[in-house]
């Protein structure tokens, strides 16, 4: 934890520059996760490229969410969870002692399985992150950030005339796009999405998928999905997990047309999972 | 032929009603009878309250009762002056009740809420496992104990500190009773609010923490605002129990029906007056005795209304997150 704010700002700037350089933006090295005695993830090694969408697929319980939650240290919130190995983001091991999870999560945002807008107005939902991190100082600037985020999330046209209405009043698909707007309002480099469409109907799902493709321009996206069609539609890279192991990863096309491992082939042809 | 097939043999109605035997009917009967007793007793009590109150208002005009500022049923009892106007004015009792309840809530709200927030959000499982039962033990203390705590400890303390500062404070004061009552309802406030805070879904906390908020920020900006309606409901419930509380005020607040908002003066409450009106040998048709029923009905209506509103708010709050 950094107590000194000057130091923390310097750190943020360092991280910023490192994030803007080339090469893989995230490197997972020998990541293992334990829940108490039980090991849920076994020595996962996986790199993520900038401005690409990577899908994590695999049968349920194989550790996709567990791995995703390692990347912004949400597993810290689970008392019994223990993470081994390194995750390097911008040349910095995020599990090192001096890492501030607050700063980390400002750079690595997250969208959850079930839409979870705060019981606040649409405006306040989007403004929540910028207010916490004080990235915005004036009301005009905040208005601008809220509008830009809602536009990027493809929600602006539907809600621009009722920003003061509660976010829970929107439909499920709109709520999820609101959560995406909320996550990108602080301009993270990476957005993690854990089955973001599993609670949505097919039409809302299509809208969100299209959105994910647009967001790729600015953000690096890692998405957990149980739908292989979705993985094929939205992602450039795909990683297949099975029983806590990373079995195979590579270009989405290659994984789906020419899988190297039997387990991958069995899964994508519907024989397991 | 298997058992399954035999059940669907041609010509037999597979869905025919089967006798459930005598046991079921008997149990049903006992259950219904028991609930009927409870309901009938309640209805009976309310009816008797209403009828006696009507008899009271035949002797004393209802407006004098509701808006009169002078309460002295003892003088009204003496011959000739029965029902004389002004003697049954309930306003001093109502203000006394409200004053004491207000003081009690001023104490119970911060203490109860703070302990609820601490227990629900910050206490580790170890602290929680002994602090929560300890707090709930407060709720198990009989109110008469709080009563003599108020009369023998708090009141003398207030009077002594008052005289040290040059004020003359009576040994019976609204403040002493209010403080004791406040401490008494702390467990109620804290355990209800604790439930409310716990029912704020984890997904909202995750959302806030995932955006990089600290735990404290999450509690302050997400959990508590989301819990406000439920907390308001729990405060209303606590208020209603404070209004109906009797023992503490009998012992610590006094009998003088002063119309005052000064917490250092002795005041009396609706419940205290009901007790004093009905203890000892009484004629059951004098205005003095009947006035107790009017006060009782009044109290009943107020606390019932508060409870209904509070439960509505709390339930609505819980539904919102299901
Ligand atoms: N909080 C937890 N406590 C204990 N075990 C957990 C917890 N979360 C996940 N697990 C276990 O870890 C394994 C992987 O879970 P998860 O990452 O949620 O799988 P997926 O998202 O691929 O369906 C499962 O066996 C699950 O039971
Ligand atoms: Mg999952």
Coordinates of C-alpha atoms and ligand atoms in Angstrom, one line a residue:
Chain A
X1 CA 0.0 0.0 0.0
X2 CA 1.4 3.4 -0.9
X3 CA 0.8 6.0 1.7
X4 CA 2.5 8.8 0.1
X5 CA 0.4 10.4 -2.6
X6 CA 3.2 12.0 -4.5
X7 CA 4.9 8.6 -4.7
X8 CA 1.7 7.0 -5.8
X9 CA 1.3 9.5 -8.6
X10 CA 4.8 8.9 -9.8
X11 CA 4.0 5.2 -9.8
X12 CA 0.8 5.8 -11.8
X13 CA 2.8 7.8 -14.3
X14 CA 5.4 5.0 -14.6
X15 CA 2.6 2.5 -15.1
X16 CA 1.0 4.7 -17.7
X17 CA 4.2 4.9 -19.8
X18 CA 4.9 1.2 -19.5
X19 CA 1.3 0.4 -20.5
X20 CA 1.6 2.5 -23.7
X21 CA 4.7 0.7 -24.9
X22 CA 4.5 -2.3 -27.2
X23 CA 4.6 -6.0 -26.3
X24 CA 2.2 -8.1 -24.3
X25 CA 0.2 -5.9 -21.9
X26 CA -0.4 -8.7 -19.4
X27 CA 1.8 -11.7 -18.7
X28 CA 0.7 -14.4 -16.4
X29 CA 3.6 -16.6 -15.2
X30 CA 3.0 -19.9 -13.4
X31 CA -0.2 -18.7 -11.8
X32 CA -1.8 -21.1 -9.4
X33 CA -4.8 -20.5 -7.2
X34 CA -5.8 -22.3 -4.1
X35 CA -9.1 -22.1 -2.3
X36 CA -8.1 -23.4 1.1
X37 CA -6.6 -26.8 0.4
X38 CA -8.2 -27.2 -3.0
X39 CA -6.2 -26.1 -6.0
X40 CA -8.4 -24.4 -8.6
X41 CA -5.7 -23.3 -11.1
X42 CA -2.5 -25.0 -12.1
X43 CA 0.6 -23.1 -13.3
X44 CA -1.1 -21.0 -15.9
X45 CA 1.1 -19.1 -18.4
X46 CA -0.6 -16.8 -20.7
X47 CA 0.2 -13.4 -22.4
X48 CA -2.4 -10.9 -23.6
X49 CA -1.9 -8.5 -26.5
X50 CA -2.9 -4.9 -26.4
X51 CA -6.1 -3.9 -28.1
X52 CA -7.3 -7.4 -28.6
X53 CA -10.2 -9.4 -27.3
X54 CA -9.2 -12.6 -25.6
X55 CA -11.8 -15.2 -24.8
X56 CA -11.4 -17.6 -21.9
X57 CA -13.5 -20.7 -22.6
X58 CA -14.0 -24.1 -20.9
X59 CA -16.5 -26.2 -19.0
X60 CA -18.0 -24.6 -15.9
X61 CA -15.8 -24.9 -12.8
X62 CA -12.6 -25.1 -14.8
X63 CA -11.2 -21.9 -13.3
X64 CA -12.0 -19.2 -15.9
X65 CA -13.5 -16.8 -13.4
X66 CA -10.8 -17.6 -10.9
X67 CA -8.1 -16.7 -13.4
X68 CA -9.9 -13.5 -14.5
X69 CA -10.2 -12.4 -11.0
X70 CA -6.5 -12.7 -10.5
X71 CA -5.9 -10.0 -13.0
X72 CA -7.4 -7.2 -10.9
X73 CA -6.8 -9.0 -7.6
X74 CA -10.5 -9.5 -6.9
X75 CA -9.5 -12.8 -5.3
X76 CA -8.1 -10.8 -2.5
X77 CA -11.7 -10.4 -1.3
X78 CA -12.0 -14.2 -0.9
X79 CA -10.6 -15.0 2.5
X80 CA -9.5 -18.5 1.7
X81 CA -8.1 -17.8 -1.8
X82 CA -4.3 -17.8 -2.2
X83 CA -2.5 -16.9 -5.4
X84 CA 0.9 -18.1 -6.4
X85 CA 3.0 -17.0 -9.4
X86 CA 3.3 -13.6 -11.0
X87 CA 1.1 -11.5 -13.1
X88 CA 3.1 -8.8 -14.8
X89 CA 1.2 -5.7 -16.0
X90 CA 3.4 -2.9 -17.4
X91 CA 6.6 -4.5 -16.1
X92 CA 5.2 -4.6 -12.6
X93 CA 4.2 -7.8 -10.7
X94 CA 0.8 -6.9 -9.4
X95 CA 1.2 -9.3 -6.6
X96 CA 4.3 -7.5 -5.3
X97 CA 4.2 -6.1 -1.8
X98 CA 4.1 -2.5 -2.7
X99 CA 1.2 -2.6 -5.2
X100 CA -1.9 -0.6 -4.3
X101 CA -5.0 -2.5 -5.5
X102 CA -6.8 0.8 -5.8
X103 CA -4.4 2.0 -8.4
X104 CA -4.4 -1.4 -10.0
X105 CA -8.1 -1.5 -10.4
X106 CA -8.1 1.9 -11.8
X107 CA -6.1 0.4 -14.7
X108 CA -7.9 -2.9 -14.9
X109 CA -11.7 -2.5 -14.8
X110 CA -14.2 -5.3 -14.5
X111 CA -17.7 -6.1 -15.7
X112 CA -19.6 -8.8 -13.9
X113 CA -21.9 -11.6 -14.8
X114 CA -25.1 -10.1 -13.5
X115 CA -25.6 -6.4 -14.2
X116 CA -25.0 -4.7 -10.9
X117 CA -25.7 -1.0 -11.3
X118 CA -25.6 1.0 -8.0
X119 CA -29.0 2.1 -6.7
X120 CA -28.2 5.6 -7.9
X121 CA -29.0 7.7 -10.9
X122 CA -27.6 6.8 -14.3
X123 CA -25.3 9.8 -14.1
X124 CA -24.0 8.9 -10.6
X125 CA -23.3 5.4 -11.7
X126 CA -21.0 6.5 -14.4
X127 CA -19.5 9.3 -12.4
X128 CA -18.7 6.9 -9.5
X129 CA -15.2 5.9 -10.6
X130 CA -14.0 9.3 -11.7
X131 CA -15.2 10.7 -8.3
X132 CA -13.4 8.0 -6.4
X133 CA -10.2 8.5 -8.3
X134 CA -10.6 12.2 -8.5
X135 CA -9.7 12.1 -12.2
X136 CA -12.2 14.9 -12.9
X137 CA -12.3 18.2 -11.1
X138 CA -15.1 20.3 -12.6
X139 CA -18.8 19.6 -13.2
X140 CA -18.5 20.4 -16.9
X141 CA -15.6 17.9 -17.2
X142 CA -17.7 15.3 -15.4
X143 CA -20.6 15.9 -17.7
X144 CA -18.3 15.3 -20.6
X145 CA -16.8 12.1 -19.1
X146 CA -20.3 10.7 -18.4
X147 CA -21.5 11.5 -21.9
X148 CA -18.4 10.1 -23.5
X149 CA -18.5 6.9 -21.5
X150 CA -22.2 6.4 -22.2
X151 CA -21.6 7.0 -25.9
X152 CA -18.8 4.5 -26.0
X153 CA -21.0 2.0 -24.3
X154 CA -23.7 2.7 -26.9
X155 CA -26.2 3.8 -24.3
X156 CA -26.2 7.5 -24.7
X157 CA -29.1 7.8 -27.2
X158 CA -31.3 5.7 -25.0
X159 CA -30.7 7.5 -21.7
X160 CA -29.5 11.0 -22.5
X161 CA -32.9 12.5 -21.5
X162 CA -33.1 10.7 -18.2
X163 CA -29.7 10.7 -16.6
X164 CA -31.2 11.5 -13.3
X165 CA -33.3 8.4 -13.2
X166 CA -32.2 5.3 -11.2
X167 CA -29.9 2.9 -13.1
X168 CA -31.9 -0.1 -11.8
X169 CA -34.9 1.1 -13.8
X170 CA -33.2 0.2 -17.1
X171 CA -33.7 -3.1 -18.9
X172 CA -31.1 -5.9 -18.3
X173 CA -29.2 -5.2 -21.5
X174 CA -29.1 -1.5 -20.8
X175 CA -28.0 -2.1 -17.2
X176 CA -25.1 -4.2 -18.5
X177 CA -24.1 -1.5 -20.9
X178 CA -24.4 1.0 -18.1
X179 CA -22.0 -1.2 -16.1
X180 CA -19.6 -1.1 -19.0
X181 CA -19.9 2.7 -19.2
X182 CA -19.2 2.8 -15.5
X183 CA -16.1 0.6 -15.9
X184 CA -14.6 2.6 -18.8
X185 CA -15.3 6.0 -17.3
X186 CA -12.0 5.9 -15.5
X187 CA -10.2 5.0 -18.8
X188 CA -8.7 1.6 -17.7
X189 CA -6.3 0.0 -20.1
X190 CA -7.8 -3.5 -19.5
X191 CA -11.4 -4.4 -19.1
X192 CA -12.2 -7.8 -17.7
X193 CA -15.7 -9.3 -18.4
X194 CA -17.0 -12.3 -16.7
X195 CA -19.8 -13.8 -18.8
X196 CA -21.2 -10.4 -19.4
X197 CA -24.1 -11.6 -21.5
X198 CA -25.2 -14.6 -19.6
X199 CA -28.1 -12.7 -18.0
X200 CA -29.2 -11.1 -21.3
X201 CA -31.6 -12.0 -24.0
X202 CA -30.2 -12.7 -27.6
X203 CA -30.9 -9.2 -28.9
X204 CA -29.2 -7.5 -25.9
X205 CA -26.4 -10.0 -26.3
X206 CA -25.9 -9.0 -29.9
X207 CA -25.7 -5.3 -28.9
X208 CA -23.1 -6.0 -26.2
X209 CA -21.0 -8.1 -28.5
X210 CA -21.0 -5.4 -31.1
X211 CA -20.0 -3.0 -28.4
X212 CA -17.1 -5.2 -27.3
X213 CA -15.7 -5.2 -30.8
X214 CA -15.8 -1.4 -30.9
X215 CA -14.2 -1.1 -27.4
X216 CA -11.2 -3.0 -28.6
X217 CA -9.9 0.1 -30.3
X218 CA -9.2 1.7 -26.9
X219 CA -9.1 -1.1 -24.4
X220 CA -7.6 -4.6 -24.0
X221 CA -10.5 -6.9 -23.3
X222 CA -10.5 -10.3 -21.6
X223 CA -13.9 -12.0 -21.7
X224 CA -15.0 -15.2 -20.0
X225 CA -17.8 -16.9 -22.0
X226 CA -19.5 -20.2 -22.0
X227 CA -20.8 -19.6 -25.5
X228 CA -18.3 -20.7 -28.2
X229 CA -20.2 -18.8 -30.8
X230 CA -19.7 -15.7 -28.7
X231 CA -16.0 -16.4 -28.4
X232 CA -15.7 -16.9 -32.2
X233 CA -17.7 -13.7 -32.9
X234 CA -15.9 -11.3 -30.6
X235 CA -12.4 -12.4 -29.9
X236 CA -9.1 -12.5 -31.8
X237 CA -7.4 -14.8 -29.2
X238 CA -8.9 -17.7 -27.3
X239 CA -7.7 -19.7 -24.3
X240 CA -9.2 -23.0 -23.4
X241 CA -9.2 -24.1 -19.7
X242 CA -10.0 -27.6 -18.4
X243 CA -10.0 -28.7 -14.8
X244 CA -7.8 -25.8 -13.7
X245 CA -5.3 -26.2 -16.5
X246 CA -4.7 -23.9 -19.5
X247 CA -4.9 -26.5 -22.2
X248 CA -4.4 -24.5 -25.3
X249 CA -4.4 -20.9 -26.5
X250 CA -3.9 -19.1 -29.7
X251 CA -5.7 -17.3 -32.5
X252 CA -9.5 -17.8 -32.2
X253 CA -9.7 -19.1 -35.8
X254 CA -7.0 -21.7 -35.2
X255 CA -8.6 -22.9 -31.9
X256 CA -11.9 -23.4 -33.5
X257 CA -10.9 -24.9 -36.8
X258 CA -7.7 -26.7 -35.9
X259 CA -7.4 -27.4 -32.2
X260 CA -4.2 -29.1 -31.2
X261 CA -5.4 -30.9 -28.1
X262 CA -8.1 -33.6 -27.9
X263 CA -9.7 -32.0 -24.9
X264 CA -10.2 -28.7 -26.8
X265 CA -11.6 -30.5 -29.8
X266 CA -14.0 -32.5 -27.6
X267 CA -15.1 -29.3 -25.9
X268 CA -15.7 -27.3 -29.0
X269 CA -17.5 -30.2 -30.7
X270 CA -19.7 -30.5 -27.7
X271 CA -18.5 -33.7 -26.3
X272 CA -17.5 -32.3 -22.9
X273 CA -18.8 -29.5 -20.8
Chain B
X1 CA -46.0 -55.4 -14.6
X2 CA -44.0 -52.7 -12.9
X3 CA -45.5 -50.6 -10.2
X4 CA -45.4 -47.6 -12.5
X5 CA -47.5 -49.3 -15.2
X6 CA -50.0 -50.7 -12.7
X7 CA -50.9 -47.2 -11.5
X8 CA -51.8 -46.3 -15.0
X9 CA -53.8 -49.4 -15.7
X10 CA -56.8 -48.9 -18.1
X11 CA -59.9 -47.8 -16.4
X12 CA -58.3 -46.6 -13.2
X13 CA -58.2 -42.9 -12.6
X14 CA -54.5 -42.3 -12.0
X15 CA -55.2 -39.0 -10.4
X16 CA -57.9 -40.2 -8.0
X17 CA -58.0 -38.4 -4.6
X18 CA -56.6 -40.6 -1.9
X19 CA -57.7 -40.5 1.7
X20 CA -55.1 -38.7 3.7
X21 CA -56.4 -40.3 6.9
X22 CA -57.6 -38.7 10.2
X23 CA -54.2 -37.4 11.3
X24 CA -54.0 -34.6 8.7
X25 CA -57.5 -33.3 9.5
X26 CA -56.8 -33.3 13.2
X27 CA -53.6 -31.4 12.9
X28 CA -55.2 -28.9 10.6
X29 CA -58.0 -28.4 13.1
X30 CA -55.6 -27.8 16.0
X31 CA -53.6 -25.3 14.0
X32 CA -56.6 -23.4 12.9
X33 CA -58.1 -23.4 16.4
X34 CA -54.8 -22.0 17.8
X35 CA -54.6 -19.2 15.3
X36 CA -58.3 -18.4 15.8
X37 CA -57.6 -18.0 19.6
X38 CA -54.8 -15.5 18.9
X39 CA -56.9 -13.5 16.4
X40 CA -60.0 -13.5 18.6
X41 CA -58.1 -12.3 21.6
X42 CA -56.6 -9.5 19.6
X43 CA -59.9 -8.5 18.2
X44 CA -61.4 -8.7 21.7
X45 CA -58.8 -6.4 23.2
X46 CA -59.2 -3.8 20.4
X47 CA -63.0 -4.0 20.8
X48 CA -62.9 -3.4 24.5
X49 CA -60.5 -0.5 24.0
X50 CA -62.8 1.0 21.5
X51 CA -66.0 0.6 23.6
X52 CA -64.5 1.9 26.8
X53 CA -63.1 4.8 24.9
X54 CA -66.5 5.6 23.5
X55 CA -67.9 5.6 27.0
X56 CA -65.1 7.9 28.1
X57 CA -65.9 10.4 25.3
X58 CA -69.6 10.4 26.4
X59 CA -68.3 12.0 29.6
X60 CA -65.4 14.1 28.2
X61 CA -65.5 15.8 24.8
X62 CA -63.0 14.2 22.4
X63 CA -61.6 17.6 21.5
X64 CA -60.8 18.4 25.1
X65 CA -59.0 15.1 25.3
X66 CA -56.9 15.5 22.1
X67 CA -56.1 19.2 22.4
X68 CA -56.4 20.0 26.1
X69 CA -53.2 21.1 27.7
X70 CA -54.1 20.3 31.2
X71 CA -54.0 16.8 32.7
X72 CA -55.1 16.1 36.2
X73 CA -57.4 13.2 36.5
X74 CA -57.1 13.2 40.3
X75 CA -59.0 16.5 40.7
X76 CA -61.5 15.4 38.2
X77 CA -62.3 12.4 40.4
X78 CA -63.6 14.5 43.3
X79 CA -67.3 15.0 43.4
X80 CA -69.0 17.6 41.2
X81 CA -66.0 18.2 38.9
X82 CA -66.1 15.0 37.1
X83 CA -65.3 15.6 33.5
X84 CA -64.7 19.2 34.0
X85 CA -63.0 20.6 31.0
X86 CA -59.2 20.8 30.9
X87 CA -58.6 18.0 33.4
X88 CA -58.3 15.3 30.7
X89 CA -56.1 17.2 28.2
X90 CA -53.7 14.6 26.8
X91 CA -51.3 17.0 25.2
X92 CA -48.8 17.1 28.1
X93 CA -48.7 13.3 28.1
X94 CA -48.1 13.1 24.4
X95 CA -45.4 15.7 24.4
X96 CA -43.8 13.9 27.4
X97 CA -43.9 10.7 25.5
X98 CA -42.4 12.2 22.3
X99 CA -39.8 14.1 24.3
X100 CA -38.5 11.0 26.0
X101 CA -38.7 8.9 22.8
X102 CA -36.8 11.6 21.0
X103 CA -34.1 11.7 23.6
X104 CA -34.0 7.9 23.4
X105 CA -33.6 7.9 19.6
X106 CA -30.9 10.6 19.8
X107 CA -28.9 8.1 21.9
X108 CA -29.9 4.9 20.1
X109 CA -29.5 6.0 16.5
X110 CA -25.7 6.8 16.5
X111 CA -24.8 4.0 18.9
X112 CA -27.0 1.4 17.2
X113 CA -26.0 2.4 13.7
X114 CA -22.3 2.7 14.4
X115 CA -22.2 -0.8 16.0
X116 CA -24.3 -2.2 13.2
X117 CA -21.9 -0.8 10.6
X118 CA -18.9 -2.0 12.5
X119 CA -20.3 -5.5 13.1
X120 CA -21.6 -5.9 9.5
X121 CA -18.7 -4.4 7.6
X122 CA -15.5 -4.2 9.6
X123 CA -15.5 -6.7 12.5
X124 CA -13.7 -9.9 11.8
X125 CA -15.5 -13.2 12.4
X126 CA -13.9 -13.6 15.8
X127 CA -15.0 -10.2 17.1
X128 CA -18.4 -10.7 15.6
X129 CA -18.9 -14.0 17.2
X130 CA -18.6 -12.6 20.7
X131 CA -19.7 -9.0 20.2
X132 CA -23.0 -9.8 18.5
X133 CA -24.4 -12.1 21.3
X134 CA -23.1 -9.6 23.9
X135 CA -25.0 -6.8 22.2
X136 CA -28.1 -9.0 22.0
X137 CA -27.8 -9.7 25.7
X138 CA -28.6 -6.0 26.2
X139 CA -32.0 -6.8 24.7
X140 CA -32.6 -9.6 27.2
X141 CA -32.2 -7.3 30.2
X142 CA -35.7 -6.7 31.7
X143 CA -36.8 -3.1 31.3
X144 CA -37.3 -2.8 35.1
X145 CA -33.6 -3.1 35.5
X146 CA -33.1 -0.3 33.0
X147 CA -35.7 1.6 35.1
X148 CA -33.7 1.4 38.4
X149 CA -30.5 2.0 36.5
X150 CA -32.2 5.2 35.3
X151 CA -33.6 6.2 38.7
X152 CA -30.6 5.2 40.8
X153 CA -27.6 5.9 38.6
X154 CA -28.4 8.2 35.7
X155 CA -30.8 10.6 37.4
X156 CA -28.5 11.3 40.4
X157 CA -25.6 11.7 38.1
X158 CA -27.5 14.3 36.0
X159 CA -28.7 16.1 39.1
X160 CA -25.2 16.2 40.7
X161 CA -23.5 17.4 37.6
X162 CA -26.3 19.9 37.2
X163 CA -25.9 21.3 40.7
X164 CA -22.1 21.4 40.2
X165 CA -22.7 23.6 37.3
X166 CA -25.2 25.7 39.2
X167 CA -28.5 24.4 37.8
X168 CA -31.3 23.0 39.9
X169 CA -32.4 19.7 38.2
X170 CA -35.2 17.6 39.7
X171 CA -34.3 14.0 40.5
X172 CA -36.8 12.8 38.0
X173 CA -36.1 14.0 34.5
X174 CA -37.0 13.3 30.9
X175 CA -33.3 13.1 30.2
X176 CA -32.6 10.3 32.7
X177 CA -35.5 8.2 31.4
X178 CA -34.6 9.0 27.7
X179 CA -31.0 7.9 28.2
X180 CA -31.9 4.6 29.8
X181 CA -34.5 4.0 27.1
X182 CA -32.0 4.8 24.4
X183 CA -29.6 2.3 25.7
X184 CA -32.4 -0.2 25.9
X185 CA -33.3 0.1 22.2
X186 CA -29.6 0.1 20.9
X187 CA -29.7 -3.7 20.4
X188 CA -32.9 -3.4 18.5
X189 CA -31.5 -0.7 16.2
X190 CA -28.2 -2.5 15.7
X191 CA -29.5 -5.9 15.0
X192 CA -32.2 -4.7 12.6
X193 CA -29.7 -2.4 10.8
X194 CA -27.1 -5.2 10.8
X195 CA -29.7 -7.4 8.9
X196 CA -30.4 -4.6 6.5
X197 CA -26.7 -3.9 5.8
X198 CA -26.1 -7.6 5.3
X199 CA -28.9 -7.8 2.8
X200 CA -27.2 -5.2 0.5
X201 CA -26.0 -7.6 -2.2
X202 CA -22.4 -8.6 -2.4
X203 CA -22.5 -7.7 -6.2
X204 CA -22.8 -4.0 -5.4
X205 CA -19.7 -4.2 -3.1
X206 CA -17.8 -6.1 -5.8
X207 CA -18.8 -3.4 -8.4
X208 CA -17.5 -0.7 -6.1
X209 CA -14.3 -2.5 -5.1
X210 CA -13.7 -3.5 -8.8
X211 CA -13.7 0.2 -9.7
X212 CA -10.9 0.7 -7.3
X213 CA -12.8 2.1 -4.3
X214 CA -11.5 1.2 -0.9
X215 CA -13.6 -0.8 1.6
X216 CA -14.4 2.4 3.6
X217 CA -15.4 4.3 0.4
X218 CA -17.6 1.3 -0.6
X219 CA -19.4 1.3 2.8
X220 CA -19.9 5.1 2.8
X221 CA -20.8 5.6 -0.9
X222 CA -22.6 2.4 -1.8
X223 CA -23.6 0.1 1.1
X224 CA -25.0 2.7 3.4
X225 CA -26.9 4.8 0.8
X226 CA -28.4 1.5 -0.5
X227 CA -29.4 0.5 3.1
X228 CA -31.0 3.9 4.0
X229 CA -34.6 2.9 3.5
X230 CA -34.2 -0.3 5.5
X231 CA -32.3 1.6 8.2
X232 CA -35.1 4.2 8.4
X233 CA -37.6 1.3 8.8
X234 CA -35.6 -0.1 11.7
X235 CA -35.4 3.3 13.4
X236 CA -39.2 3.6 13.1
X237 CA -39.6 0.2 14.7
X238 CA -37.3 1.2 17.5
X239 CA -39.2 4.5 18.0
X240 CA -42.4 2.6 18.3
X241 CA -41.0 0.4 20.9
X242 CA -39.7 3.4 22.8
X243 CA -43.1 5.0 22.7
X244 CA -44.8 2.0 24.2
X245 CA -42.1 1.4 26.8
X246 CA -43.5 1.7 30.4
X247 CA -41.3 0.5 33.2
X248 CA -38.4 2.9 32.7
X249 CA -40.6 6.0 32.5
X250 CA -42.6 4.9 35.5
X251 CA -39.5 4.7 37.6
X252 CA -37.5 7.6 36.1
X253 CA -39.6 10.2 34.4
X254 CA -42.1 11.1 37.1
X255 CA -45.8 11.7 37.3
X256 CA -46.1 15.4 36.9
X257 CA -47.9 16.3 33.7
X258 CA -45.7 19.2 32.7
X259 CA -46.2 20.6 29.3
X260 CA -42.5 21.2 28.5
X261 CA -39.7 20.4 26.0
X262 CA -37.0 20.9 28.6
X263 CA -35.3 17.5 29.1
X264 CA -34.2 18.5 32.6
X265 CA -37.8 18.7 33.9
X266 CA -39.9 15.9 35.1
X267 CA -42.5 14.8 32.5
X268 CA -45.0 12.0 32.4
X269 CA -46.0 9.8 29.5
X270 CA -49.1 8.1 28.1
X271 CA -47.9 4.7 29.5
X272 CA -47.1 6.0 32.9
X273 CA -50.5 7.6 33.2
X274 CA -52.3 4.4 32.2
X275 CA -50.4 2.6 35.0
X276 CA -51.2 5.2 37.6
X277 CA -54.8 5.4 36.6
X278 CA -55.4 1.7 36.8
X279 CA -53.4 0.7 39.9
X280 CA -55.3 0.3 43.1
X281 CA -59.0 0.0 43.6
X282 CA -60.9 1.8 40.9
X283 CA -64.5 2.2 39.9
X284 CA -64.8 1.1 36.4
X285 CA -67.2 3.7 35.1
X286 CA -65.5 6.9 36.4
X287 CA -64.1 9.2 33.8
X288 CA -60.7 8.8 35.5
X289 CA -60.6 5.0 34.8
X290 CA -62.1 5.2 31.4
X291 CA -59.6 7.8 30.3
X292 CA -56.9 5.0 30.6
X293 CA -58.7 3.2 27.8
X294 CA -58.7 6.3 25.6
X295 CA -55.0 6.7 26.2
X296 CA -54.5 3.0 25.5
X297 CA -56.3 3.2 22.2
X298 CA -54.3 6.3 21.3
X299 CA -51.1 4.5 22.0
X300 CA -52.2 1.4 20.1
X301 CA -53.1 3.4 17.0
X302 CA -49.8 5.3 17.0
X303 CA -47.5 2.3 17.5
X304 CA -49.5 0.2 15.1
X305 CA -49.2 2.9 12.4
X306 CA -45.5 3.2 13.0
X307 CA -45.0 -0.6 12.9
X308 CA -47.0 -1.0 9.7
X309 CA -45.1 1.8 8.0
X310 CA -41.7 0.5 9.2
X311 CA -42.4 -3.1 8.1
X312 CA -43.6 -1.8 4.7
X313 CA -40.4 0.1 4.3
X314 CA -38.2 -2.8 5.4
X315 CA -40.0 -5.4 3.3
X316 CA -40.0 -3.2 0.2
X317 CA -36.3 -2.7 0.8
X318 CA -35.7 -6.5 1.0
X319 CA -37.7 -7.2 -2.2
X320 CA -35.7 -4.6 -4.1
X321 CA -32.6 -6.8 -3.8
X322 CA -34.1 -10.3 -4.2
Ligands
LIG1 N1 -14.9 -18.5 -3.4 C1 -14.6 -19.8 -3.6 N2 -14.4 -20.6 -2.6 C2 -14.1 -21.9 -2.8 N3 -14.0 -22.5 -4.0 C3 -14.2 -21.7 -5.1 C4 -14.5 -20.3 -4.9 N4 -14.7 -19.8 -6.2 C5 -14.5 -20.8 -7.0 N5 -14.2 -22.0 -6.4 C6 -13.8 -23.3 -7.0 O1 -12.8 -23.1 -8.0 C7 -13.1 -23.8 -9.1 C8 -13.1 -22.9 -10.3 O2 -14.2 -22.0 -10.2 P1 -14.5 -20.8 -11.2 O3 -13.3 -20.1 -11.5 O4 -15.7 -20.0 -10.7 O5 -14.9 -21.6 -12.5 P2 -15.6 -21.1 -13.9 O6 -15.7 -19.6 -13.8 O7 -14.7 -21.6 -14.9 O8 -16.9 -21.8 -14.0 C9 -14.4 -24.5 -8.9 O9 -14.1 -25.8 -8.6 C10 -15.0 -23.8 -7.8 O10 -15.8 -24.7 -7.0
LIG2 MG1 -17.4 -18.3 -13.8

